[in-house]
Amino acid sequence: MLKRNRKVFALFSLLVVASLVLAACGNGGGGQTGTTGQGGEQQASGPDSPNYLKLNLGDEPPSLDPQLATDSVSFSIIGATYEGLVRQDANGDFPQGSGIAESWEVSEDGLTYTFHLRDAQWSDGKPVTANDFAFAWKRAMDPRTASQYSYIVYPYIKGGDAVASACGDDGSCDGDDAKIEEALNNVGIEVVDEKTLKVTLSKNVPFFMNLLTFPVWRPVRQDIVEKYGDQFATDADKAVYNGPFIVKEWNHNNSLRIEKNPNYWDAANVKLDYVDFVMVSDAAAYINAYEAGELDATGVPAEFKEQFEQTHADELGSYYDGATFYLVLNTTKKPWNNPKARQAVSLAIDRETYINALNKGIGLPATSYTNPVITAPGEPGVSFEEKYVRPLNLFPTKADPAKAKQLWQEALQEEGLTEVPTLEFVGDNGDVVKTRLEFFQQQLKQNLGIDLQIVQVPFEERLERQRTQKFDIIMAGWGPDYDHPLTFLDMWVCDGPYNDGKYCSQQYDNLVKQLQEATDPAQQRELSIQLEKLIAQDVPIVPIYHREVLYAQKPYVKNLIRRAIGFSPEFKWAYTEGRGQ
């Protein structure tokens, strides 16, 4: 069984986690007016002064600690305020000199990376050093930190597995400090000097540079973390930043401001003076705010698509953000422990109707789990899902009520049940989310006779319920951390930190382990296909759709980069020109 730490949960990417607000900021957000006024002095040409954006996060960021954050709301702020060794450019590449690493060399066997750091400063003027990265990475691996994303750090660093397994089998680390420290001292992370970091991997990882853009790999200062302890990064003044921006103000559950970091190494290329965010989940409110000029960009729910096509056609855009949405069934409760019950739910849902009726044709019905934006291993530019998995039709686009009812009754009989009580269906707050939850409520009532009680809660509470299995069914989603099928497929191992339905299969775990260790691209593709087939057979989750994001953006907003893999949107190069004209 793969060893992972599962203690503190927050969503990515993904889930980022990842509910219907998975990439609330990724699509430009949406919300009510920000905390700034409507503008300032206008230049005759060129960027505006002052230069700012007014956007919406949709929800309160659950954590701005790079090693603890796991949801897309938090990631959008961390991506703007922390700089890793590399930073994606506008094309999604990682050129040398794009981040804190000015250059690097890789050994012939692909196992050793030597990074040479540029002269860079934290927001308080202290230098960014190799130790800041070493401390952060070891902190992520340390089981006492309880980082949900430790699993994309320790398996790839030499000696990392010994750190992950340093605590007792019960998950408690009491009395294990000496063992953990010894393991940490022996990992393949060497601070050669203040400006040189040498990293030895446990295996050849073709997507290692991609991994380094992710928050858990971002540096943090040891003295600041130790100064604030559990309060680190919980307020604007309880952290220091080395990215293009700093968190200047954070009015919890209300608003947040990031301002240009004057000590950032590449500050000359940062044109925005600040970005003001509000935290509003009500679609009508943020749509009205956009139309009133109180927001510079907004996500456009399907319910407003026709309206915006008529009134803001030249401001509309769309992109596939890499998010796949699905239902999680709590297998610790009957009848969800029975795969036939889970198969019945999958067959009872009409994915095609969901896309066409509710989403107005936006997005793709999910006939498999891995999102289409993921590249097939060894085949640059080729979608793994489109070429290898979609033709298999593993999940139907149309409902099959007769087959669903048959499997449902068989599951109930096998579990000794004659009926099930009303089940809780948990989702985030917001009117748009509610209409989606009601769709599934109606489908399962009509096709299986199941009664669902919809329970809408704040984003952070939904994450906590998901983590602690306080649900019967929950709507969730995942966005990619890096460009490889593994970023989706490794989620459902028995002790996976995001395996909230608690599905467990030794066969699945073995296939994931083989995929993690495989170096041949053809073998990676074949193992990924086998895992997709097993997902369709066991249904650890019920894939629903691959999201396409529709957004509106004012014409004076320039260079606000949106992408499916990596931070989105990217604020570093964004600016406005012609606001108020």
Coordinates of C-alpha atoms in Angstrom, one line a residue:
M1 CA 0.0 0.0 0.0
L2 CA 1.3 3.5 -0.8
K3 CA 2.2 5.5 2.2
R4 CA 0.7 9.0 2.4
N5 CA 0.0 11.4 5.2
R6 CA -3.6 12.5 5.7
K7 CA -4.2 14.9 8.5
V8 CA -5.2 18.4 7.4
F9 CA -7.3 18.8 4.3
A10 CA -7.9 21.7 2.0
L11 CA -8.9 21.5 -1.6
F12 CA -6.8 21.8 -5.0
S13 CA -6.4 21.1 -8.2
L14 CA -7.8 21.2 -8.0
L15 CA -8.9 20.2 -5.8
V16 CA -7.9 22.3 -6.1
V17 CA -9.5 21.0 -5.8
A18 CA -12.4 21.9 -6.2
S19 CA -16.0 22.2 -6.1
L20 CA -17.9 24.4 -8.5
V21 CA -15.5 27.1 -7.4
L22 CA -12.4 25.1 -8.1
A23 CA -10.9 27.8 -10.3
A24 CA -13.0 30.7 -9.2
C25 CA -10.0 32.9 -9.7
G26 CA -8.9 30.9 -12.7
N27 CA -11.7 32.2 -14.7
G28 CA -11.2 35.8 -13.7
G29 CA -13.5 35.3 -10.7
G30 CA -16.7 37.2 -10.2
G31 CA -18.1 39.2 -7.4
Q32 CA -19.1 42.6 -6.0
T33 CA -17.2 45.8 -5.9
G34 CA -13.7 45.8 -4.6
T35 CA -12.3 48.1 -2.0
T36 CA -10.8 50.7 -4.4
G37 CA -12.4 53.5 -6.3
Q38 CA -13.1 53.6 -10.0
G39 CA -9.7 54.8 -11.2
G40 CA -7.2 57.5 -11.2
E41 CA -5.3 59.8 -13.5
Q42 CA -5.2 58.6 -17.1
Q43 CA -2.1 58.7 -19.3
A44 CA -2.4 59.8 -22.9
S45 CA -1.1 56.3 -23.9
G46 CA 0.4 53.3 -22.4
P47 CA -0.4 51.6 -19.1
D48 CA -2.8 53.4 -16.7
S49 CA -1.6 55.1 -13.5
P50 CA -2.4 53.9 -11.0
N51 CA -2.6 50.5 -12.5
Y52 CA -4.9 48.0 -10.8
L53 CA -7.5 45.3 -11.2
K54 CA -10.7 44.6 -9.3
L55 CA -11.6 40.9 -9.2
N56 CA -13.4 38.3 -7.1
L57 CA -12.0 35.2 -5.4
G58 CA -15.5 33.8 -4.8
D59 CA -14.5 32.6 -1.3
E60 CA -12.1 33.1 1.6
P61 CA -8.7 31.5 0.9
P62 CA -8.5 28.6 3.4
S63 CA -4.7 28.9 3.7
L64 CA -2.0 31.0 2.3
D65 CA 0.8 28.8 3.6
P66 CA 2.5 27.3 0.5
Q67 CA 3.1 24.0 2.2
L68 CA -0.5 23.7 3.5
A69 CA -2.7 25.3 0.9
T70 CA -4.5 22.9 -1.4
D71 CA -7.3 24.8 -3.1
S72 CA -7.4 27.0 -6.2
V73 CA -8.6 30.1 -4.3
S74 CA -5.5 30.0 -2.1
F75 CA -3.3 29.1 -5.0
S76 CA -4.2 32.2 -7.0
I77 CA -2.9 34.4 -4.2
I78 CA 0.2 32.2 -3.5
G79 CA 1.1 32.2 -7.2
A80 CA 1.2 36.0 -7.2
T81 CA 3.1 36.4 -3.9
Y82 CA 5.7 33.6 -3.9
E83 CA 8.3 32.8 -6.5
G84 CA 9.7 29.3 -7.0
L85 CA 12.9 28.2 -8.7
V86 CA 11.1 28.5 -12.0
R87 CA 8.0 30.4 -13.3
Q88 CA 5.9 29.5 -16.3
D89 CA 6.1 32.0 -19.1
A90 CA 3.2 33.1 -21.3
N91 CA 3.7 29.9 -23.4
G92 CA 3.7 27.6 -20.3
D93 CA 7.4 26.9 -20.6
F94 CA 10.0 27.1 -17.8
P95 CA 13.1 28.8 -19.4
Q96 CA 16.2 29.2 -17.4
G97 CA 16.1 32.5 -15.5
S98 CA 12.3 32.6 -15.3
G99 CA 12.3 32.4 -11.5
I100 CA 14.7 32.5 -8.5
A101 CA 17.0 30.0 -10.3
E102 CA 19.1 32.0 -12.7
S103 CA 20.4 28.7 -14.2
W104 CA 20.7 25.0 -13.6
E105 CA 22.4 21.8 -14.8
V106 CA 21.0 18.3 -14.9
S107 CA 23.2 15.2 -14.7
E108 CA 23.3 12.8 -17.6
D109 CA 21.1 10.2 -15.7
G110 CA 18.5 12.9 -15.0
L111 CA 18.8 12.3 -11.2
T112 CA 20.7 15.4 -10.0
Y113 CA 19.7 19.0 -10.5
T114 CA 22.0 21.8 -9.5
F115 CA 20.3 25.2 -9.2
H116 CA 22.2 28.5 -9.2
L117 CA 20.1 31.2 -7.5
R118 CA 20.0 34.8 -8.7
D119 CA 20.3 37.8 -6.3
A120 CA 16.8 38.2 -5.0
Q121 CA 15.1 39.5 -1.9
W122 CA 12.2 38.9 0.4
S123 CA 9.7 41.7 0.9
D124 CA 11.5 42.7 4.1
G125 CA 14.8 43.1 2.2
K126 CA 16.6 39.9 3.4
P127 CA 18.1 37.7 0.7
V128 CA 16.4 34.7 -0.8
T129 CA 18.8 31.8 -0.2
A130 CA 19.1 28.1 -1.1
N131 CA 18.2 27.3 2.5
D132 CA 14.8 28.9 2.1
F133 CA 14.0 26.2 -0.5
A134 CA 15.6 23.4 1.4
F135 CA 13.7 24.3 4.6
A136 CA 10.4 24.6 2.7
W137 CA 10.8 21.2 0.9
K138 CA 11.8 19.4 4.0
R139 CA 8.9 21.1 5.8
A140 CA 6.5 19.8 3.2
M141 CA 7.9 16.2 3.6
D142 CA 7.9 16.3 7.4
P143 CA 4.9 14.3 8.6
R144 CA 4.5 16.7 11.6
T145 CA 3.6 19.4 9.1
A146 CA 0.8 17.3 7.8
S147 CA 1.0 18.8 4.3
Q148 CA -1.7 17.4 2.1
Y149 CA 0.7 17.8 -0.8
S150 CA 3.6 16.0 0.7
Y151 CA 2.9 13.2 -1.7
I152 CA 4.2 15.2 -4.7
V153 CA 7.5 15.9 -2.8
Y154 CA 8.7 12.9 -0.8
P155 CA 8.4 10.2 -3.5
Y156 CA 10.6 12.1 -5.9
I157 CA 13.4 13.3 -3.6
K158 CA 16.0 10.7 -2.7
G159 CA 15.4 9.5 0.9
G160 CA 11.9 11.0 1.0
D161 CA 10.2 7.7 1.6
A162 CA 12.1 7.3 4.8
V163 CA 10.8 10.7 6.0
A164 CA 7.2 9.8 5.1
S165 CA 7.4 6.5 7.0
A166 CA 9.2 7.9 10.0
C167 CA 6.0 8.0 12.2
G168 CA 4.1 5.1 13.6
D169 CA 1.6 3.0 11.7
D170 CA -1.2 4.8 13.5
G171 CA -0.2 8.1 11.9
S172 CA 0.9 9.6 15.2
C173 CA 4.4 11.2 15.3
D174 CA 4.6 11.3 19.1
G175 CA 8.0 10.4 20.2
D176 CA 9.3 10.1 16.7
D177 CA 11.1 13.5 16.5
A178 CA 14.6 12.0 16.5
K179 CA 13.8 9.5 13.8
I180 CA 12.1 12.2 11.6
E181 CA 15.1 14.6 12.0
E182 CA 17.5 11.8 11.0
A183 CA 15.5 11.0 7.9
L184 CA 15.3 14.7 7.0
N185 CA 19.0 15.1 7.3
N186 CA 19.6 12.3 4.8
V187 CA 17.3 13.4 2.0
G188 CA 18.7 14.4 -1.4
I189 CA 18.6 18.2 -0.7
E190 CA 22.0 19.8 -0.3
V191 CA 22.6 23.5 0.3
V192 CA 26.0 23.9 -1.3
D193 CA 26.1 27.6 -0.5
E194 CA 23.7 30.4 -0.2
K195 CA 23.2 30.6 -3.9
T196 CA 23.5 26.9 -4.9
L197 CA 21.0 24.1 -4.3
K198 CA 21.7 20.6 -5.3
V199 CA 18.8 18.1 -5.5
T200 CA 19.1 14.4 -6.0
L201 CA 15.9 12.6 -7.1
S202 CA 14.9 9.0 -6.3
K203 CA 14.0 8.4 -9.9
N204 CA 14.1 10.1 -13.3
V205 CA 11.0 12.4 -13.2
P206 CA 10.4 13.9 -16.7
F207 CA 7.9 16.5 -15.2
F208 CA 10.1 17.6 -12.3
M209 CA 10.5 21.2 -13.6
N210 CA 6.7 21.3 -13.9
L211 CA 6.4 20.2 -10.3
L212 CA 8.6 23.0 -9.1
T213 CA 6.0 25.6 -10.1
F214 CA 3.5 24.2 -7.6
P215 CA 3.0 26.0 -4.3
V216 CA 4.3 23.2 -2.0
W217 CA 7.7 23.7 -3.7
R218 CA 7.8 27.5 -3.1
P219 CA 10.3 28.8 -0.5
V220 CA 9.4 30.0 3.0
R221 CA 11.7 31.7 5.5
Q222 CA 12.5 29.5 8.5
D223 CA 12.8 32.4 10.9
I224 CA 9.3 33.7 9.9
V225 CA 7.7 30.3 10.1
E226 CA 9.2 29.7 13.5
K227 CA 8.3 33.2 14.7
Y228 CA 4.6 32.8 14.0
G229 CA 4.1 29.0 14.4
D230 CA 0.6 28.0 13.7
Q231 CA -0.3 31.6 12.9
F232 CA 2.1 31.7 10.0
A233 CA 0.5 33.2 6.8
T234 CA -2.9 33.6 8.6
D235 CA -2.8 37.3 8.1
A236 CA -1.1 39.7 5.7
D237 CA 1.6 40.7 8.2
K238 CA 2.4 37.2 9.4
A239 CA 4.5 36.2 6.3
V240 CA 7.1 37.6 4.0
Y241 CA 6.9 37.3 0.2
N242 CA 9.4 36.9 -2.6
G243 CA 7.0 37.0 -5.6
P244 CA 5.7 39.9 -7.8
F245 CA 3.2 41.0 -5.1
I246 CA 2.7 41.0 -1.4
V247 CA -0.5 40.5 0.6
K248 CA -1.1 44.0 1.8
E249 CA -4.6 43.7 3.4
W250 CA -6.7 40.7 4.3
N251 CA -10.2 41.3 5.7
H252 CA -11.2 37.7 6.3
N253 CA -14.3 36.5 4.4
N254 CA -14.7 40.0 2.8
S255 CA -11.7 41.3 0.8
L256 CA -8.0 40.9 0.1
R257 CA -5.5 43.2 -1.6
I258 CA -2.2 42.3 -3.1
E259 CA 0.3 45.1 -4.0
K260 CA 3.4 45.2 -6.1
N261 CA 6.5 44.0 -4.3
P262 CA 9.2 46.6 -4.7
N263 CA 11.8 44.1 -3.6
Y264 CA 10.9 41.5 -6.3
W265 CA 13.8 40.7 -8.5
D266 CA 11.9 41.4 -11.7
A267 CA 9.8 44.3 -10.4
A268 CA 10.6 46.4 -13.5
N269 CA 8.3 44.1 -15.5
V270 CA 5.4 44.2 -13.1
K271 CA 3.0 46.9 -14.2
L272 CA 0.1 46.4 -11.8
D273 CA 0.3 48.5 -8.6
Y274 CA -2.3 46.4 -6.9
V275 CA -5.2 43.9 -7.2
D276 CA -8.3 44.2 -5.1
F277 CA -10.3 41.0 -4.5
V278 CA -13.7 40.5 -3.0
M279 CA -15.2 37.2 -1.9
V280 CA -18.7 36.7 -3.2
S281 CA -20.3 33.5 -4.4
D282 CA -23.7 34.9 -5.5
A283 CA -23.7 34.9 -9.3
A284 CA -26.3 37.7 -9.7
A285 CA -24.2 39.9 -7.5
Y286 CA -20.9 39.5 -9.3
I287 CA -22.6 39.7 -12.7
N288 CA -24.3 43.0 -11.7
A289 CA -21.0 44.3 -10.3
Y290 CA -19.2 43.6 -13.6
E291 CA -22.0 45.3 -15.6
A292 CA -21.7 48.3 -13.3
G293 CA -18.0 48.6 -13.9
E294 CA -17.2 47.4 -10.3
L295 CA -15.2 44.4 -11.6
D296 CA -12.7 44.2 -14.4
A297 CA -13.3 40.5 -15.2
T298 CA -15.8 37.9 -14.1
G299 CA -16.7 34.3 -14.6
V300 CA -19.9 34.0 -16.6
P301 CA -22.2 31.1 -15.4
A302 CA -24.2 29.3 -18.1
E303 CA -27.3 31.0 -16.9
F304 CA -26.0 34.3 -18.1
K305 CA -24.4 33.1 -21.4
E306 CA -27.2 34.3 -23.7
Q307 CA -27.4 37.7 -21.9
F308 CA -23.7 38.3 -22.3
E309 CA -23.6 37.1 -25.9
Q310 CA -26.1 39.9 -26.6
T311 CA -24.7 42.6 -24.4
H312 CA -20.9 41.8 -24.0
A313 CA -20.1 39.7 -27.0
D314 CA -16.7 41.4 -27.6
E315 CA -15.7 40.9 -24.0
L316 CA -16.4 37.1 -23.8
G317 CA -13.8 34.4 -23.8
S318 CA -13.5 30.8 -22.9
Y319 CA -10.9 28.1 -22.2
Y320 CA -10.7 24.6 -20.8
D321 CA -9.2 25.0 -17.3
G322 CA -8.2 21.4 -16.7
A323 CA -10.8 20.8 -14.1
T324 CA -12.8 17.5 -14.0
F325 CA -15.9 17.4 -11.8
Y326 CA -17.4 14.3 -10.2
L327 CA -19.5 13.0 -7.4
V328 CA -17.9 11.4 -4.3
L329 CA -19.8 8.6 -2.6
N330 CA -18.9 7.9 1.0
T331 CA -17.9 4.2 0.9
T332 CA -17.7 4.1 4.7
K333 CA -21.5 4.0 4.6
K334 CA -23.9 1.4 3.1
P335 CA -24.7 0.9 0.3
W336 CA -21.8 3.0 -1.2
N337 CA -19.3 0.3 -0.1
N338 CA -20.9 -1.9 -2.8
P339 CA -19.5 -1.1 -6.3
K340 CA -22.9 -1.9 -7.9
A341 CA -24.5 1.0 -5.9
R342 CA -21.8 3.3 -7.3
Q343 CA -22.2 2.0 -10.8
A344 CA -26.0 2.6 -10.5
V345 CA -25.5 6.2 -9.6
S346 CA -23.2 6.6 -12.6
L347 CA -25.7 5.1 -15.0
A348 CA -28.6 7.2 -13.5
I349 CA -27.0 10.5 -14.5
D350 CA -27.4 11.9 -17.9
R351 CA -24.1 13.8 -18.6
E352 CA -25.2 15.0 -22.0
T353 CA -28.3 16.7 -20.5
Y354 CA -26.2 18.2 -17.8
I355 CA -23.9 19.9 -20.4
N356 CA -26.6 20.9 -22.9
A357 CA -29.4 21.9 -20.5
L358 CA -27.6 23.3 -17.4
N359 CA -24.3 24.4 -18.9
K360 CA -25.7 25.6 -22.2
G361 CA -23.3 23.4 -24.1
I362 CA -20.2 24.6 -22.2
G363 CA -17.8 21.8 -21.3
L364 CA -17.5 18.1 -22.2
P365 CA -19.4 15.1 -20.7
A366 CA -16.8 13.0 -18.8
T367 CA -16.6 9.5 -20.3
S368 CA -13.4 9.0 -18.3
Y369 CA -11.6 10.7 -15.4
T370 CA -8.4 12.2 -16.7
N371 CA -8.9 15.7 -18.2
P372 CA -8.4 16.2 -21.9
V373 CA -5.7 18.9 -21.3
I374 CA -3.3 16.3 -20.1
T375 CA -0.6 15.3 -22.6
A376 CA -0.1 11.6 -23.5
P377 CA 3.3 10.5 -22.0
G378 CA 6.0 10.7 -24.7
E379 CA 3.6 12.4 -27.2
P380 CA 4.0 16.2 -27.0
G381 CA 0.8 18.0 -28.0
V382 CA -1.4 14.9 -28.0
S383 CA -4.2 14.6 -25.5
F384 CA -4.1 11.4 -23.5
E385 CA -7.8 11.4 -22.9
E386 CA -8.8 12.2 -26.5
K387 CA -6.5 9.7 -28.2
Y388 CA -6.4 6.8 -25.8
V389 CA -9.4 6.9 -23.4
R390 CA -12.3 8.7 -25.0
P391 CA -12.7 6.0 -27.7
L392 CA -13.3 3.4 -25.0
N393 CA -16.5 5.1 -23.8
L394 CA -15.9 4.0 -20.3
F395 CA -18.7 6.1 -18.8
P396 CA -21.9 6.8 -20.8
T397 CA -23.0 10.2 -21.8
K398 CA -26.7 9.2 -21.6
A399 CA -28.4 7.8 -18.6
D400 CA -29.5 4.1 -18.6
P401 CA -32.3 4.0 -16.0
A402 CA -33.2 0.4 -16.4
K403 CA -29.6 -0.9 -15.9
A404 CA -29.2 1.6 -13.0
K405 CA -32.3 0.3 -11.2
Q406 CA -31.2 -3.3 -11.7
L407 CA -27.7 -2.6 -10.2
W408 CA -29.2 -0.5 -7.4
Q409 CA -31.6 -3.3 -6.3
E410 CA -28.8 -5.9 -6.5
A411 CA -26.6 -3.7 -4.3
L412 CA -29.4 -3.2 -1.7
Q413 CA -30.1 -6.9 -1.6
E414 CA -26.4 -7.8 -1.2
E415 CA -26.0 -5.3 1.7
G416 CA -29.2 -6.5 3.4
L417 CA -31.1 -3.3 2.8
T418 CA -34.7 -2.8 1.7
E419 CA -34.4 0.9 1.3
V420 CA -32.0 3.8 2.2
P421 CA -32.9 6.9 4.3
T422 CA -32.8 10.4 2.9
L423 CA -29.1 11.1 2.1
E424 CA -27.2 14.4 2.5
F425 CA -25.9 15.9 -0.7
V426 CA -23.3 18.5 0.3
G427 CA -22.1 21.4 -1.9
D428 CA -20.8 24.9 -1.7
N429 CA -23.0 28.0 -1.2
G430 CA -24.2 29.9 -4.2
D431 CA -27.2 30.0 -6.5
V432 CA -25.3 28.5 -9.5
V433 CA -24.1 25.6 -7.3
K434 CA -27.7 25.0 -6.1
T435 CA -29.1 24.5 -9.6
R436 CA -26.4 21.9 -10.3
L437 CA -27.1 20.1 -7.0
E438 CA -30.8 20.1 -7.8
F439 CA -30.1 18.5 -11.2
F440 CA -28.5 15.5 -9.5
Q441 CA -31.2 15.4 -6.9
Q442 CA -33.8 15.1 -9.6
Q443 CA -31.9 12.5 -11.6
L444 CA -31.3 10.2 -8.7
K445 CA -34.9 10.5 -7.5
Q446 CA -36.3 9.8 -11.0
N447 CA -33.9 7.0 -12.0
L448 CA -33.2 5.3 -8.7
G449 CA -35.8 6.5 -6.2
I450 CA -33.2 8.0 -3.9
D451 CA -34.2 11.0 -1.8
L452 CA -31.4 13.6 -1.4
Q453 CA -31.4 16.5 1.0
I454 CA -29.2 19.3 -0.4
V455 CA -26.9 20.9 2.2
Q456 CA -25.1 24.0 1.1
V457 CA -22.2 25.3 3.2
P458 CA -19.4 27.8 3.0
F459 CA -16.4 26.6 0.9
E460 CA -14.1 26.0 3.9
E461 CA -16.8 24.0 5.8
R462 CA -17.4 21.9 2.7
L463 CA -13.7 21.1 2.6
E464 CA -13.8 20.1 6.2
R465 CA -16.9 17.9 5.7
Q466 CA -15.2 16.3 2.8
R467 CA -12.0 15.6 4.7
T468 CA -13.9 14.0 7.7
Q469 CA -16.4 12.0 5.6
K470 CA -19.4 14.1 7.0
F471 CA -21.4 13.5 3.9
D472 CA -23.2 10.8 1.9
I473 CA -22.6 12.4 -1.5
I474 CA -20.6 15.4 -2.3
M475 CA -19.8 17.4 -5.5
A476 CA -16.1 17.9 -6.0
G477 CA -13.5 18.3 -8.7
W478 CA -9.8 18.2 -9.5
G479 CA -7.5 20.3 -11.5
P480 CA -4.0 19.2 -12.7
D481 CA -0.9 19.9 -10.6
Y482 CA 1.4 18.9 -13.5
D483 CA 1.1 17.6 -17.1
H484 CA 0.9 13.8 -16.7
P485 CA -2.0 11.4 -16.2
L486 CA -0.6 10.6 -12.8
T487 CA -1.8 13.9 -11.5
F488 CA -5.4 12.6 -11.7
L489 CA -4.9 8.9 -11.4
D490 CA -2.9 8.7 -8.1
M491 CA -5.8 10.2 -6.1
W492 CA -7.7 7.0 -5.4
V493 CA -5.0 5.0 -3.7
C494 CA -6.2 3.6 -0.3
D495 CA -4.6 6.2 1.9
G496 CA -4.5 9.0 -0.6
P497 CA -5.0 12.5 1.0
Y498 CA -7.8 13.4 -1.4
N499 CA -9.5 10.0 -1.4
D500 CA -12.4 11.4 0.6
G501 CA -14.8 8.6 -0.4
K502 CA -12.3 6.1 1.2
Y503 CA -12.3 3.8 -1.8
C504 CA -9.6 1.1 -1.4
S505 CA -8.3 -1.4 -3.9
Q506 CA -5.0 -3.2 -3.7
Q507 CA -5.1 -3.7 -7.5
Y508 CA -5.5 0.1 -8.0
D509 CA -2.7 0.8 -5.6
N510 CA -0.4 -1.6 -7.4
L511 CA -1.1 0.0 -10.8
V512 CA -0.4 3.5 -9.4
K513 CA 2.9 2.3 -7.9
Q514 CA 3.9 0.8 -11.3
L515 CA 3.0 4.0 -13.0
Q516 CA 5.0 6.1 -10.6
E517 CA 8.1 3.9 -11.2
A518 CA 7.7 3.5 -15.0
T519 CA 10.1 5.4 -17.2
D520 CA 9.0 4.1 -20.6
P521 CA 6.3 6.5 -22.1
A522 CA 4.5 3.6 -23.8
Q523 CA 4.3 1.7 -20.5
Q524 CA 3.1 4.9 -18.7
R525 CA 0.3 5.2 -21.3
E526 CA -0.7 1.6 -21.0
L527 CA -0.8 1.7 -17.1
S528 CA -2.8 4.9 -17.3
I529 CA -5.4 3.2 -19.6
Q530 CA -5.6 0.3 -17.2
L531 CA -6.3 2.7 -14.3
E532 CA -9.0 4.4 -16.3
K533 CA -10.6 1.1 -16.9
L534 CA -10.5 0.2 -13.3
I535 CA -12.1 3.5 -12.3
A536 CA -15.0 2.7 -14.7
Q537 CA -15.3 -0.8 -13.2
D538 CA -15.1 0.1 -9.5
V539 CA -16.4 3.7 -9.7
P540 CA -14.4 5.3 -6.8
I541 CA -15.9 8.5 -8.0
V542 CA -18.6 9.3 -10.6
P543 CA -17.0 11.6 -13.3
I544 CA -19.5 14.1 -14.6
Y545 CA -17.8 16.7 -16.9
H546 CA -14.6 18.4 -18.0
R547 CA -15.1 22.1 -17.4
E548 CA -14.9 24.8 -19.9
V549 CA -14.7 28.3 -18.3
L550 CA -16.7 31.2 -19.9
Y551 CA -15.5 34.6 -18.7
A552 CA -15.9 38.3 -19.5
Q553 CA -13.1 40.8 -19.4
K554 CA -13.1 44.5 -19.9
P555 CA -11.2 45.6 -23.1
Y556 CA -8.7 47.7 -21.1
V557 CA -7.4 44.6 -19.3
K558 CA -4.2 43.4 -21.0
N559 CA -1.9 40.3 -20.6
L560 CA -4.0 38.5 -18.0
I561 CA -2.8 35.0 -18.8
R562 CA -5.2 32.1 -18.2
R563 CA -3.9 28.5 -18.4
A564 CA -5.1 25.0 -17.6
I565 CA -1.9 23.8 -15.9
G566 CA -0.2 26.1 -13.5
F567 CA -1.4 29.3 -11.8
S568 CA -4.3 31.0 -13.4
P569 CA -4.7 33.8 -13.9
E570 CA -1.1 35.0 -14.0
F571 CA -0.9 38.6 -12.7
K572 CA 2.8 39.2 -13.2
W573 CA 2.5 40.6 -16.7
A574 CA -1.1 42.0 -16.5
Y575 CA -1.9 45.6 -16.7
T576 CA -4.7 48.0 -17.8
E577 CA -4.6 50.5 -20.6
G578 CA -7.4 53.0 -21.3
R579 CA -9.5 52.5 -18.2
G580 CA -12.3 55.1 -18.1
Q581 CA -12.0 56.0 -21.8

